[in-house]
Amino acid sequence: MKRTKNENLKPVIKAELSEKNVRVRIAAVILLIVLAGSAFAYALISFLSQKSGWVTIKAAASSERNCSNEFVFLYCIGAGGASASLENKYLTSLYTAATVKAYKLFNNDEIFAGVNNIAYINMHPNEVIEVDELLYNAFSLLERYNCRSLYLAPIYAEYDNIFVCEDDSQILAYDPFQNDEIRSYYAELAAFASSYDAINIELLGDNKIRLRVSAEYQQYAAEHGITDYIDFFWMKNAFIIDYLAAVMIENNFTLGAISSYNGFVRNLDGSGNIYSYHLYDRVGNTVYPSGIMKYTGPQSIVYLRNYRMTELDNQYYYELANGETRTSFIDITDGLCKSSKNDLVTYSKEYGCAEILLQMLPVYITDTFHEEALTSLAQNSIYSIYCEDSVIYYNDSELILTDLYDRENVTYTSKIIDR
């Protein structure tokens, strides 16, 4: 759904850059999990190597285009007594259909027959449109949490131009941190995105919506060649993974876990198995595997980071030769990319990934980190983990941390945040 620098993306296990082109240097000790031909850093199932029925469920190769390349779905087939081969076949069919549907609905580049997706909505402002329940519920969540990042589509398109650049000389025309004219333009776009009078999705009930766009904004868009008013952009996988999880739960397939390459995890397994989630901490040009989070039971995890770890990250990051990074985490107030921490993990048993994400965005997309905001989230059963000065801070009294990094004169400790 987005342009990339390389249509044939290959896994990246670690990244070390030369002095001439300083990018993030991943520590040699770091372990990234590679599954299904793509490199994903996500929850490692502790007993996966025992080959106890755990397989990677993949979308059928002969299917329509889908978004399965951005996810890994692990499932313990045959554990419930059913035929493993039949269960695998049924799961493949179910997963394929779900990833095809999600791909079409959240696509902002292409329309499909009989599908009123993001691209279709952008082409029909101020019209009443009936959408799939999945999209309607996504719009409802954004409204509930007063998140207007959806309306940053024109700015996302400009950052997309940055992300596909091959070298620093190419980004000047799009980079608000180096180009004052572009910075002013982004501020104008952010002002429209922030204004309910300029643009808003009206929820009309019965899965009907209207993308209301003011005459002033439409004229501005026409003058500046803007065609997209809304776009879930990098956030879409939070909503998609919740949908994939819901499909599996509805069909009683819960002995599995789904992960996206960009930090969203839905573990469905309530059998008591112990899972491990690897934590990372970027310090300067090194990323340390700071520790491992152990947990059991269904869990939703959201991990945001402001640096590239895999080739798929090229969609949403650009790293300059001086080590600075441009990301897709755009502040609605001024159109600039921001992140209060290099790494921030948030998780909950009560919410899906989309709701966790929408509640943590104000904490992450800002210049200044506010620990008290995480305390407020913890009171709502959304817990957080972050690192600072080789200390892993957390606010879940039941959290179990293991394998804290301790080598090469770098030692991590842990500390609970008082709530």
mmCIF file of C-alpha atoms in Angstrom, residues 43-44 274-279 290-296 299-301 345-349 383-385 392 396 399-404:
data_model
loop_
_atom_site.group_PDB
_atom_site.id
_atom_site.type_symbol
_atom_site.label_atom_id
_atom_site.label_comp_id
_atom_site.label_asym_id
_atom_site.label_seq_id
_atom_site.Cartn_x
_atom_site.Cartn_y
_atom_site.Cartn_z
ATOM 1 C CA ALA A 43 7.647 -12.153 21.438
ATOM 2 C CA LEU A 44 9.667 -15.349 21.299
ATOM 3 C CA ILE A 274 4.839 -18.958 29.385
ATOM 4 C CA TYR A 275 5.828 -16.416 26.735
ATOM 5 C CA SER A 276 8.852 -14.170 26.409
ATOM 6 C CA TYR A 277 8.974 -10.673 24.955
ATOM 7 C CA HIS A 278 12.410 -9.218 24.215
ATOM 8 C CA LEU A 279 13.082 -5.646 25.321
ATOM 9 C CA SER A 290 18.109 -4.971 27.775
ATOM 10 C CA GLY A 291 15.989 -7.812 29.124
ATOM 11 C CA ILE A 292 13.095 -10.200 28.642
ATOM 12 C CA MET A 293 9.516 -9.769 29.812
ATOM 13 C CA LYS A 294 7.795 -13.023 30.835
ATOM 14 C CA TYR A 295 4.037 -13.346 30.768
ATOM 15 C CA THR A 296 1.157 -15.795 30.509
ATOM 16 C CA GLN A 299 -1.967 -10.063 26.094
ATOM 17 C CA SER A 300 -1.833 -7.055 23.802
ATOM 18 C CA ILE A 301 1.537 -5.364 23.370
ATOM 19 C CA VAL A 345 6.659 -0.810 25.428
ATOM 20 C CA THR A 346 3.057 -0.695 26.621
ATOM 21 C CA TYR A 347 0.840 -3.703 27.260
ATOM 22 C CA SER A 348 -2.501 -4.767 28.686
ATOM 23 C CA LYS A 349 -4.792 -7.731 29.173
ATOM 24 C CA TYR A 383 1.389 -0.902 31.833
ATOM 25 C CA SER A 384 4.653 0.429 30.442
ATOM 26 C CA ILE A 385 8.346 -0.425 30.204
ATOM 27 C CA ILE A 392 14.605 -0.828 33.014
ATOM 28 C CA ASP A 396 3.404 -3.446 36.735
ATOM 29 C CA LEU A 399 5.902 -8.130 35.859
ATOM 30 C CA ILE A 400 8.669 -10.736 35.657
ATOM 31 C CA LEU A 401 11.907 -9.540 34.037
ATOM 32 C CA THR A 402 14.737 -11.923 33.200
ATOM 33 C CA ASP A 403 18.019 -12.006 31.277
ATOM 34 C CA LEU A 404 18.986 -8.428 32.053
#
